[in-house]
Coordinates of C-alpha atoms in Angstrom, one line a residue:
Chain A
X51 CA 0.1 -0.2 0.0
X52 CA 1.1 3.9 -0.7
X53 CA 1.3 5.6 2.4
X54 CA -1.9 7.5 1.5
X55 CA -3.7 4.2 1.2
X56 CA -2.1 3.7 4.9
X57 CA -3.1 7.3 5.8
X58 CA -7.5 6.5 4.7
X59 CA -6.6 2.7 6.7
X60 CA -5.9 4.1 9.9
X61 CA -8.4 6.8 9.5
X62 CA -10.5 4.1 9.5
X63 CA -9.8 2.2 11.7
X64 CA -9.8 4.9 13.7
X65 CA -13.7 6.3 12.3
X66 CA -14.5 2.8 13.8
X67 CA -13.9 2.9 17.0
X68 CA -15.2 6.3 16.9
X69 CA -18.7 4.5 15.9
X70 CA -17.8 1.5 18.9
X71 CA -17.7 3.8 21.0
X72 CA -20.6 6.4 19.9
X73 CA -22.7 3.4 19.7
X74 CA -21.5 1.6 23.2
X75 CA -22.1 4.8 25.6
X76 CA -25.2 6.5 22.8
X77 CA -25.8 8.3 26.2
X78 CA -23.5 11.5 24.5
X79 CA -25.7 11.3 21.9
X80 CA -28.4 11.3 23.0
X81 CA -27.9 14.3 25.1
X82 CA -26.9 15.7 22.0
X83 CA -30.0 15.2 20.0
X84 CA -32.3 16.6 23.1
X85 CA -30.8 20.0 23.2
X86 CA -32.4 21.2 20.3
X87 CA -35.3 19.5 20.2
X88 CA -36.3 21.4 23.7
X89 CA -35.3 24.3 22.7
X90 CA -37.1 23.8 19.2
X91 CA -40.8 22.0 21.8
X92 CA -40.1 25.5 23.9
X93 CA -40.0 27.8 21.6
X94 CA -42.6 26.3 19.7
X95 CA -45.0 26.0 21.7
X96 CA -44.4 28.5 24.4
X97 CA -43.0 30.7 23.1
X98 CA -43.9 30.7 19.1
X99 CA -47.6 32.1 20.0
X100 CA -46.8 35.2 20.4
X101 CA -43.4 35.2 18.6
X102 CA -44.9 34.6 15.2
X103 CA -47.4 36.9 15.1
X104 CA -45.1 39.6 14.9
X105 CA -43.1 38.3 12.5
X106 CA -43.4 40.1 9.0
X107 CA -44.1 38.8 6.1
X108 CA -44.1 34.8 6.7
X109 CA -47.3 33.8 5.6
X110 CA -50.2 34.5 8.4
X111 CA -48.6 34.0 11.9
X112 CA -49.2 32.7 14.7
X113 CA -47.1 29.3 16.1
X114 CA -47.2 27.9 12.8
X115 CA -45.2 30.8 11.1
X116 CA -43.2 30.4 14.1
X117 CA -41.9 27.0 13.2
X118 CA -41.7 27.5 9.3
X119 CA -39.9 30.8 9.9
X120 CA -37.1 28.2 13.6
X121 CA -36.5 24.8 11.7
X122 CA -33.9 26.1 10.4
X123 CA -32.2 27.7 13.8
X124 CA -33.1 24.8 15.5
X125 CA -30.8 22.8 12.9
X126 CA -28.3 25.7 13.4
X127 CA -28.4 25.0 17.3
X128 CA -28.1 20.9 16.5
X129 CA -24.5 21.0 14.5
X130 CA -23.1 23.5 17.3
X131 CA -24.5 21.1 20.3
X132 CA -23.5 17.9 18.2
X133 CA -20.1 20.0 17.9
X134 CA -19.1 20.1 22.5
X135 CA -18.5 16.6 21.9
X136 CA -16.3 16.1 19.7
X137 CA -14.1 18.4 22.7
X138 CA -15.3 16.2 25.6
X139 CA -14.0 12.6 22.8
X140 CA -10.7 14.3 22.4
X141 CA -10.2 15.8 25.6
X142 CA -11.1 12.3 26.6
X143 CA -8.9 10.5 25.0
X144 CA -6.1 13.0 25.0
X145 CA -6.3 11.8 28.6
X146 CA -6.0 8.7 28.5
X147 CA -2.9 6.1 28.5
X148 CA -3.9 5.0 24.9
X149 CA -3.1 8.1 23.0
X150 CA 1.1 7.7 24.1
X151 CA 0.3 4.1 22.3
X152 CA -1.4 5.4 19.3
X153 CA 1.8 8.2 18.7
X154 CA 4.8 5.1 19.7
X155 CA 3.1 3.4 16.1
X156 CA 3.9 4.0 12.4
X157 CA 0.7 4.7 11.5
X158 CA -0.8 8.6 10.5
X159 CA -0.3 10.9 12.4
X160 CA -4.0 12.4 11.5
X161 CA -5.7 9.9 11.4
X162 CA -6.9 10.3 15.2
X163 CA -7.5 13.2 14.8
X164 CA -9.6 12.3 11.4
X165 CA -11.2 10.0 13.2
X166 CA -12.5 12.2 15.3
X167 CA -14.2 14.4 13.1
X168 CA -14.9 11.4 10.4
X169 CA -17.6 9.9 14.0
X170 CA -18.3 13.4 14.9
X171 CA -20.3 14.7 11.9
X172 CA -21.6 11.0 11.1
X173 CA -23.7 11.6 14.7
X174 CA -23.8 15.1 14.5
X175 CA -26.1 13.7 10.8
X176 CA -27.2 11.2 13.0
X177 CA -28.9 13.5 14.8
X178 CA -29.9 16.4 12.2
X179 CA -32.3 13.3 11.3
X180 CA -33.9 13.2 14.7
X181 CA -34.0 16.3 14.5
X182 CA -35.9 17.0 11.8
X183 CA -38.0 14.2 12.2
X184 CA -39.3 15.5 15.2
X185 CA -40.0 19.0 12.7
X186 CA -41.5 17.4 10.6
X187 CA -43.6 15.4 13.3
X188 CA -45.2 18.9 15.0
X189 CA -46.4 20.1 11.8
X190 CA -43.4 21.8 9.7
X191 CA -43.9 21.9 6.2
X192 CA -41.2 22.8 4.0
X193 CA -41.9 23.4 0.5
X194 CA -38.5 22.4 -1.0
X195 CA -37.3 19.9 -3.4
X196 CA -35.2 17.1 -3.7
X197 CA -32.4 18.9 -4.9
X198 CA -33.0 21.7 -2.5
X199 CA -33.1 18.8 0.2
X200 CA -29.6 18.3 -1.2
X201 CA -28.0 21.4 -0.9
X202 CA -29.3 21.9 2.4
X203 CA -27.7 18.4 3.6
X204 CA -24.7 20.0 2.5
X205 CA -24.9 23.3 4.0
X206 CA -25.1 21.7 7.1
X207 CA -22.6 19.2 6.3
X208 CA -20.0 21.4 5.8
X209 CA -20.6 23.8 8.7
X210 CA -21.0 20.9 11.2
X211 CA -17.2 19.9 9.7
X212 CA -16.6 22.8 10.8
X213 CA -17.6 23.1 13.6
X214 CA -16.2 19.8 14.4
X215 CA -13.0 21.1 13.6
X216 CA -13.2 23.8 16.0
X217 CA -14.6 21.9 19.4
X218 CA -11.9 19.2 18.4
X219 CA -9.1 22.2 18.8
X220 CA -10.9 23.1 21.7
X221 CA -10.4 19.6 22.5
X222 CA -6.8 20.0 21.9
X223 CA -5.5 22.9 24.4
X224 CA -8.4 21.7 27.4
X225 CA -6.2 20.3 30.1
X226 CA -8.9 18.7 31.0
X227 CA -12.3 16.7 30.2
X228 CA -14.5 19.3 31.9
X229 CA -12.6 22.0 30.6
X230 CA -13.3 20.6 27.1
X231 CA -16.6 20.4 27.4
X232 CA -17.1 24.0 29.0
X233 CA -14.7 25.7 26.5
X234 CA -17.1 25.2 23.3
X235 CA -20.5 26.5 24.9
X236 CA -20.2 29.6 23.2
X237 CA -20.9 28.1 19.6
X238 CA -24.8 27.3 21.8
X239 CA -25.6 30.6 21.8
X240 CA -24.1 32.2 19.0
X241 CA -27.6 30.9 17.0
X242 CA -29.2 33.7 19.8
X243 CA -27.3 36.3 18.2
X244 CA -28.1 35.1 14.9
X245 CA -31.2 35.4 12.1
X246 CA -32.0 31.5 13.9
X247 CA -35.2 32.9 15.9
X248 CA -36.3 36.3 15.4
X249 CA -35.1 38.6 12.0
X250 CA -32.1 40.9 12.6
X251 CA -34.0 43.7 11.3
X252 CA -35.9 43.2 15.5
X253 CA -32.5 43.9 17.2
X254 CA -30.7 46.8 19.2
X255 CA -28.1 48.9 17.2
X256 CA -25.0 47.1 18.4
X257 CA -26.3 44.2 18.1
X258 CA -27.9 43.8 14.6
X259 CA -24.8 44.3 13.3
X260 CA -23.2 41.8 14.7
X261 CA -25.7 39.0 14.3
X262 CA -25.6 40.0 10.3
X263 CA -22.1 39.4 10.6
X264 CA -21.7 36.7 12.4
X265 CA -21.3 33.6 10.7
X266 CA -25.0 31.6 12.7
X267 CA -27.1 33.7 10.1
X268 CA -25.5 33.6 6.3
X269 CA -26.2 29.6 7.3
X270 CA -29.4 29.7 8.5
X271 CA -30.6 32.3 5.5
X272 CA -29.6 30.1 3.2
X273 CA -30.8 26.8 4.6
X274 CA -34.2 29.8 5.5
X275 CA -34.1 30.1 1.4
X276 CA -34.0 26.0 0.7
X277 CA -36.5 24.7 3.1
X278 CA -39.3 26.9 2.9
X279 CA -38.0 29.8 0.7
X280 CA -37.6 32.9 0.9
X281 CA -34.1 34.9 -1.2
X282 CA -30.8 33.0 -0.3
X283 CA -28.5 36.1 -2.0
X284 CA -24.8 36.3 -1.3
X285 CA -26.1 33.7 1.8
X286 CA -25.4 30.9 0.3
X287 CA -22.1 32.0 -0.6
X288 CA -21.1 33.7 2.7
X289 CA -22.2 30.9 4.5
X290 CA -19.4 28.7 2.5
X291 CA -16.5 31.1 2.8
X292 CA -17.1 31.3 6.8
X293 CA -17.4 26.9 7.1
X294 CA -13.8 27.3 4.9
X295 CA -12.1 29.5 7.0
X296 CA -13.6 27.8 9.9
X297 CA -12.1 24.8 8.7
X298 CA -9.3 25.5 7.6
X299 CA -8.0 27.9 10.7
X300 CA -9.5 25.1 12.7
X301 CA -7.8 22.4 11.2
X302 CA -4.0 23.4 11.1
X303 CA -4.5 24.5 14.2
X304 CA -5.5 21.0 16.4
X305 CA -2.9 19.9 14.4
X306 CA -1.0 22.5 16.1
X307 CA -1.8 21.1 19.7
X308 CA -2.2 17.2 18.1
X309 CA 2.1 17.7 17.2
X310 CA 2.9 19.7 20.6
X311 CA 0.7 18.0 23.0
X312 CA 2.9 17.1 26.4
X313 CA 6.2 17.5 24.4
X314 CA 6.2 19.6 27.2
X315 CA 5.1 17.6 30.1
X316 CA 8.1 15.4 32.4
X317 CA 5.9 12.5 32.4
Chain B
X149 CA 12.4 -1.3 8.4
X150 CA 14.8 -3.5 9.6
X151 CA 17.6 -3.5 12.2
X152 CA 20.6 -3.4 10.9
X153 CA 22.8 -6.0 12.4
X154 CA 26.3 -4.4 13.0
X155 CA 24.3 -1.7 15.1
X156 CA 23.6 -2.8 18.9
X157 CA 19.8 -2.6 19.1
X158 CA 19.6 0.6 21.7
X159 CA 22.6 2.9 21.5
X160 CA 21.8 6.3 23.0
X161 CA 25.3 9.1 24.0
X162 CA 25.3 11.8 26.2
X163 CA 21.1 12.2 26.4
X164 CA 20.0 15.5 27.5
X165 CA 17.3 16.5 28.6
X166 CA 16.0 19.4 30.9
X167 CA 12.5 20.5 31.9
X168 CA 12.5 24.3 32.2
X169 CA 15.1 24.3 35.3
X170 CA 14.8 20.8 36.1
X171 CA 17.5 18.6 34.7
X172 CA 16.1 15.2 34.4
X173 CA 18.3 13.9 32.3
X174 CA 22.5 15.0 32.7
X175 CA 24.9 13.4 29.7
X176 CA 23.3 9.5 30.0
X177 CA 25.0 6.9 27.6
X178 CA 23.6 3.1 26.8
X179 CA 24.2 0.3 25.1
X180 CA 21.8 -2.7 24.4
X181 CA 22.0 -5.8 22.7
X182 CA 20.6 -7.3 20.5
X183 CA 17.9 -10.3 21.6
X184 CA 18.8 -9.0 25.8
X185 CA 17.2 -8.3 28.5
X186 CA 18.7 -4.8 29.5
X187 CA 16.8 -3.0 33.2
X188 CA 17.0 0.6 33.7
X189 CA 17.0 0.9 37.4
X190 CA 16.2 3.5 39.4
X191 CA 13.4 5.1 42.5
X192 CA 10.7 7.7 41.3
X193 CA 12.2 11.1 39.5
X194 CA 15.3 9.5 38.8
X195 CA 14.2 9.7 35.1
X196 CA 13.6 6.6 34.3
X197 CA 10.1 8.0 32.3
X198 CA 11.8 10.3 30.4
X199 CA 14.3 7.8 28.8
X200 CA 11.2 5.4 28.3
X201 CA 9.8 8.7 26.6
X202 CA 12.6 9.6 24.5
X203 CA 14.3 6.1 23.3
X204 CA 10.4 5.4 22.0
X205 CA 10.0 8.8 20.3
X206 CA 7.7 10.0 22.2
X207 CA 9.1 13.7 22.9
X208 CA 12.3 15.1 21.6
X209 CA 15.6 14.7 23.8
X210 CA 17.8 19.1 23.8
X211 CA 20.5 16.8 22.9
X212 CA 22.8 13.1 22.0
X213 CA 22.6 10.5 19.6
X214 CA 20.1 8.1 20.4
X215 CA 19.6 5.5 17.9
X216 CA 16.4 2.3 18.2
X217 CA 17.7 -0.8 15.7
X218 CA 20.1 1.6 13.9
X219 CA 17.9 3.9 12.8
X220 CA 17.7 8.1 14.6
X221 CA 15.6 8.6 16.8
X222 CA 15.0 12.9 15.9
X223 CA 15.5 12.1 11.7
X224 CA 13.7 9.0 11.2
X225 CA 11.2 8.6 13.9
X226 CA 8.4 6.8 11.8
X227 CA 11.5 3.1 10.8
X228 CA 11.5 3.5 14.6
X229 CA 8.4 3.4 15.1
X230 CA 7.6 0.2 13.1
X231 CA 9.6 -1.7 15.5
X232 CA 9.2 -0.5 18.7
X233 CA 6.8 -1.1 21.0
X234 CA 6.1 0.3 24.3
X235 CA 3.7 -0.6 27.4
X236 CA 3.9 2.3 29.9
X237 CA 3.6 3.4 33.5
X238 CA -0.4 4.2 33.1
X239 CA -2.3 1.6 31.2
X240 CA -2.4 2.5 27.3
X241 CA -5.8 0.0 26.6
X242 CA -9.5 1.8 25.5
X243 CA -11.3 1.2 28.4
X244 CA -14.9 1.7 26.2
X245 CA -13.7 -1.8 24.1
X246 CA -13.3 -5.1 25.6
X247 CA -10.4 -7.0 25.1
X248 CA -10.6 -8.3 21.6
X249 CA -11.8 -5.5 20.0
X250 CA -8.7 -3.6 21.7
X251 CA -6.3 -5.5 20.0
X252 CA -8.3 -6.0 16.7
X253 CA -7.4 -2.5 17.1
X254 CA -3.7 -3.4 17.0
X255 CA -4.4 -6.1 14.5
X256 CA -6.1 -3.7 12.2
X257 CA -3.1 -0.5 12.6
X258 CA -0.7 -2.3 11.7
X259 CA -2.5 -3.8 8.7
X260 CA -2.3 -7.6 9.1
X261 CA -5.2 -8.5 7.0
X262 CA -8.9 -10.3 8.5
X263 CA -7.2 -13.7 8.7
X264 CA -3.8 -13.0 10.0
X265 CA -5.6 -11.0 12.5
X266 CA -7.7 -13.0 14.1
X267 CA -5.1 -15.7 14.5
X268 CA -2.6 -13.4 16.0
X269 CA -5.7 -11.9 18.2
X270 CA -6.4 -15.4 19.3
X271 CA -3.0 -16.8 19.7
X272 CA -2.3 -13.3 22.1
X273 CA -5.4 -13.9 24.2
X274 CA -4.0 -17.5 24.7
X275 CA -1.0 -16.5 25.6
X276 CA -1.9 -14.2 28.2
X277 CA -5.0 -16.1 29.8
X278 CA -7.5 -13.5 28.6
X279 CA -10.0 -16.3 25.9
X280 CA -12.3 -16.0 28.6
X281 CA -12.4 -12.5 29.5
X282 CA -12.0 -11.4 26.0
X283 CA -15.6 -9.8 25.2
X284 CA -15.7 -8.3 28.0
X285 CA -15.8 -4.5 28.1
X286 CA -12.2 -3.2 30.2
X287 CA -13.6 -2.1 33.9
X288 CA -14.4 -5.6 34.3
X289 CA -10.5 -6.7 34.3
X290 CA -8.0 -6.1 37.3
X291 CA -5.0 -5.0 37.6
X292 CA -2.9 -7.9 36.6
X293 CA -5.4 -8.5 33.5
X294 CA -5.3 -4.9 32.5
X295 CA -1.3 -5.2 32.6
X296 CA -1.8 -8.7 29.8
X297 CA -4.1 -6.8 27.6
X298 CA -1.3 -3.8 27.6
X299 CA 1.2 -6.4 26.8
X300 CA -0.3 -8.4 24.5
X301 CA -1.2 -4.9 22.2
X302 CA 2.6 -4.1 22.1
X303 CA 2.9 -7.8 20.8
X304 CA 0.0 -7.5 18.2
X305 CA 2.9 -6.1 16.0
X306 CA 5.6 -9.1 16.9
X307 CA 8.6 -5.5 17.4
X308 CA 11.3 -6.1 16.7
X309 CA 12.6 -3.9 20.7
X310 CA 9.7 -3.7 23.3
X311 CA 10.2 -0.9 26.5
X312 CA 8.1 -1.8 29.4
X313 CA 8.2 1.1 32.3
X314 CA 7.3 -0.6 35.5
X315 CA 4.9 -3.7 34.3
X316 CA 5.2 -5.0 37.6
X317 CA 4.3 -1.5 39.8
X318 CA 1.4 -2.4 41.5
X319 CA 1.0 -5.7 40.8
X320 CA 0.1 -9.1 42.9
X321 CA 2.9 -11.1 43.5
X322 CA 1.1 -13.8 41.2
X323 CA 0.6 -11.6 38.8
X324 CA 4.1 -10.2 38.4
X325 CA 5.5 -13.5 38.4
X326 CA 3.5 -14.7 35.6
X327 CA 4.5 -10.7 33.9
X328 CA 8.1 -11.8 34.6
X329 CA 7.5 -15.0 32.5
X330 CA 6.6 -13.4 29.6
X331 CA 9.2 -11.4 29.7
X332 CA 11.5 -14.0 29.6
X333 CA 9.5 -15.8 27.1
X334 CA 10.8 -12.6 24.7
X335 CA 13.5 -12.5 24.8
X336 CA 14.0 -16.4 24.0
X337 CA 12.5 -15.1 21.3
X338 CA 15.1 -12.7 20.2
X339 CA 12.9 -9.8 21.4
X340 CA 15.7 -6.8 23.0
X341 CA 13.5 -5.6 25.8
X342 CA 14.3 -1.6 27.1
X343 CA 13.2 -2.5 30.9
X344 CA 12.5 0.3 33.6
X345 CA 11.4 -1.0 37.5
X346 CA 12.6 0.3 40.8
X347 CA 12.7 -3.2 42.5
X348 CA 16.2 -5.0 42.5
X349 CA 14.2 -8.0 42.9
X350 CA 13.0 -7.6 38.8
X351 CA 16.3 -6.3 37.8
X352 CA 18.3 -9.3 38.4
X353 CA 15.5 -11.9 37.7
X354 CA 15.2 -11.3 34.4
X355 CA 17.8 -8.3 33.0
X356 CA 21.6 -9.4 30.9
X357 CA 22.6 -5.8 32.0
X358 CA 21.8 -3.5 34.6
X359 CA 22.0 0.3 34.9
X360 CA 21.4 2.2 38.2
X361 CA 20.0 6.1 37.3
X362 CA 20.6 8.6 39.9
X363 CA 19.5 12.1 39.1
X364 CA 19.7 11.2 36.2
X365 CA 23.0 10.2 35.8
X366 CA 24.3 6.1 34.9
X367 CA 26.1 6.0 38.4
X368 CA 26.8 2.1 37.9
X369 CA 26.2 -0.4 34.8
X370 CA 27.0 -4.4 34.7
X371 CA 25.3 -7.2 34.9
X372 CA 23.5 -8.2 37.6
X373 CA 26.1 -10.4 39.6
X374 CA 28.7 -7.6 38.7
X375 CA 26.5 -5.6 41.1
X376 CA 25.5 -7.6 44.0
X377 CA 29.2 -8.3 44.3
X378 CA 29.3 -4.2 44.8
X379 CA 26.5 -4.0 47.8
X380 CA 27.6 -5.4 51.1
X381 CA 24.2 -4.7 52.1
X382 CA 23.1 -9.0 52.1
X383 CA 23.2 -10.5 55.6
X384 CA 22.5 -13.1 57.9
X385 CA 21.6 -11.5 61.7
X386 CA 22.2 -14.0 64.6
X387 CA 20.1 -12.9 67.3
X388 CA 21.8 -14.5 70.8
X389 CA 20.6 -15.4 75.3
X390 CA 23.9 -15.3 76.4
X391 CA 26.7 -13.0 75.8
X392 CA 29.2 -16.5 75.8
X393 CA 27.3 -18.0 72.8
X394 CA 28.0 -14.8 70.7
X395 CA 31.7 -15.1 71.1
X396 CA 32.2 -18.5 70.7
X397 CA 29.9 -17.9 67.5
X398 CA 32.3 -15.1 66.3
X399 CA 35.2 -17.1 67.2
X400 CA 34.1 -19.4 65.2
X401 CA 31.9 -17.9 61.7
X402 CA 34.5 -15.5 59.3
X403 CA 33.9 -12.0 58.7
X404 CA 30.9 -12.1 61.0
X405 CA 30.9 -8.5 63.2
X406 CA 29.4 -9.1 66.6
X407 CA 27.9 -6.5 68.7
X408 CA 28.4 -7.8 72.4
X409 CA 25.3 -4.6 73.6
X410 CA 22.3 -6.2 71.0
X411 CA 24.5 -9.7 71.5
X412 CA 23.8 -10.0 67.5
X413 CA 25.9 -11.0 65.3
X414 CA 26.3 -10.1 61.3
X415 CA 27.8 -12.6 58.7
X416 CA 27.4 -11.6 54.9
X417 CA 26.1 -13.7 52.6
X418 CA 23.1 -13.4 50.4
X419 CA 20.5 -15.3 52.6
X420 CA 20.5 -18.8 50.4
X421 CA 18.9 -21.7 52.2
X422 CA 22.5 -23.5 51.7
X423 CA 24.2 -20.7 53.4
X424 CA 21.9 -20.8 56.3
X425 CA 21.8 -24.4 56.5
X426 CA 26.0 -24.5 56.9
X427 CA 25.9 -21.5 59.4
X428 CA 23.4 -23.6 61.1
X429 CA 24.4 -27.0 61.3
X430 CA 28.6 -25.6 62.3
X431 CA 26.4 -23.3 65.1
X432 CA 24.6 -26.7 66.2
X433 CA 28.0 -29.3 65.8
X434 CA 29.0 -26.8 68.1
X435 CA 26.8 -26.5 70.5
X436 CA 25.3 -22.8 70.4
X437 CA 22.3 -21.7 70.8
X438 CA 21.2 -19.1 68.6
X439 CA 17.3 -17.6 69.4
X440 CA 16.3 -15.3 67.1
X441 CA 17.4 -15.6 63.0
X442 CA 16.5 -13.3 60.5
X443 CA 18.0 -12.5 56.8
X444 CA 18.2 -9.0 55.4
X445 CA 18.4 -9.1 50.7
X446 CA 20.1 -6.2 49.5
X447 CA 17.7 -3.7 48.3
X448 CA 16.9 -0.5 45.8
X449 CA 18.8 1.1 49.5
X450 CA 21.7 -0.9 49.7
X451 CA 22.5 0.4 45.7
X452 CA 22.6 3.4 46.2
X453 CA 24.2 3.4 49.4
X454 CA 26.9 1.4 47.5
X455 CA 26.9 3.0 44.1
X456 CA 26.4 7.2 45.5
X457 CA 26.6 7.3 49.2
X458 CA 23.2 8.3 50.2
X459 CA 19.9 6.5 50.0
X460 CA 17.5 6.2 47.4
X461 CA 15.0 9.8 46.7
X462 CA 12.2 9.5 48.1
X463 CA 13.4 5.5 49.7
X464 CA 9.9 4.6 51.0
X465 CA 8.5 1.2 51.5
X466 CA 7.4 0.0 47.9
X467 CA 3.6 0.1 49.4
X468 CA 3.9 3.5 49.1
X469 CA 5.9 4.3 46.3
X470 CA 2.5 2.6 44.9
X471 CA -0.1 4.1 46.6
X472 CA 1.9 7.6 45.6
X473 CA 1.1 6.4 42.1
X474 CA -1.6 6.1 41.9

């Protein structure tokens, strides 16, 4: 085999290991799915009636209109929340003894991280299916074609890939599993400071500018356009640029942390 | 990815490593011949683990020339990694998998293929007495079982050089004996073994050559027999009821040193049953009554007194040292 083939084989082995972990201990996956589902029900049934009335240009208003509006926001909460799991699983791997074994073996250095990232991506997609299922069950009726759905999955997967690499880097930077489970928390807050839950036009000046320029807004607007109609404009290209940029910077940061890690500690 | 037959399995020259102000290795030289067991002996904090981490490519030395299987660890770590297996002080197993899945993971990472991998796994489970526990998750394993699995994982890729960092620390005596037996079998298969320990007895049982590490320097090196000759610590101690008996015994036995106040006689020796019997037979023939007998075997402390003139740092009972490491 060539060295590329070895890298691929080793990454696949590590991926199998991570999927085995997820299937054997499904509680983390369920916890990651729980948060967005609770938000969905909370926002639709508690706040939805009132919030829907205030929506301009989104149908006849009310709870149904708010459900249509909020699902893209819930989907990006799902992606952000699922990315938290990566930091936890990477950090618990790094604080265990097995990572030293991997480092003394002639295996591709990237394989450990690649296994985590691809494993988390599949986990995120599974959680997304669950969240979309609940949305449909409570009355979400998108008017998207199959092609639109495909594009939406692509946008979500690319954005998830970026956040997962970021979370992996945060997991590597953390000194303990506890820290690793806290540092990426800000990711779950950012969807609320975007167009995910209310139109940015309703926000006060400073916050509105922040919401319009942060990455979660173009991703949400692209999803909204694809799933429930509405203009996408430049949002799609901005969403893709943000995703690629975050993924690339986080990847470089993660690999640097991985190669440097423990080199400085005596034992 | 082969061993150069002309070169020793491990060769390290003037290895230095410090962490900040703290100098851990201060010019260490080591040579380990292929197919032998080499033991690095020293107390906690002597730098043993750091040496293993440098030799096994986990961390880089600040200075020094280090070759494993003829390959430079700094310039060509990949070639070194292809040759070695490492079992560290802390278990390097995946706690979320079963024993068999852990071995499967190693087989896959060594690209053994399905059939060859399956055979190797079955063989190792059998050899390490883990067949019954193969499908159990790791939390159900005892300390000894974990250590055996850890070593089995190291062996999946048939390494030519194995590093064992304190392989028996924390094990009960029975598991320790099992581990020694496994290590001996590996060596008889031609594998080179680099082992660290804080037990003189372990180095004596296993090693062809022993080096004593103290404060980052090698303070003594040789075969266990050579090393023990330098250690005056081993003796038999006899307690007498009467001063007359003490004097009579002291007159009979050469090299014995009497303590008149304590009525104790110290006789240098290795404490073997044969030497004990000889002394007791002699005293019996002369009708000298011995009230009490004790045997003192040389330990790590004696080695350190002999070669450095000071006690082993943190020289506590082995049980306490283990407790500190948990």
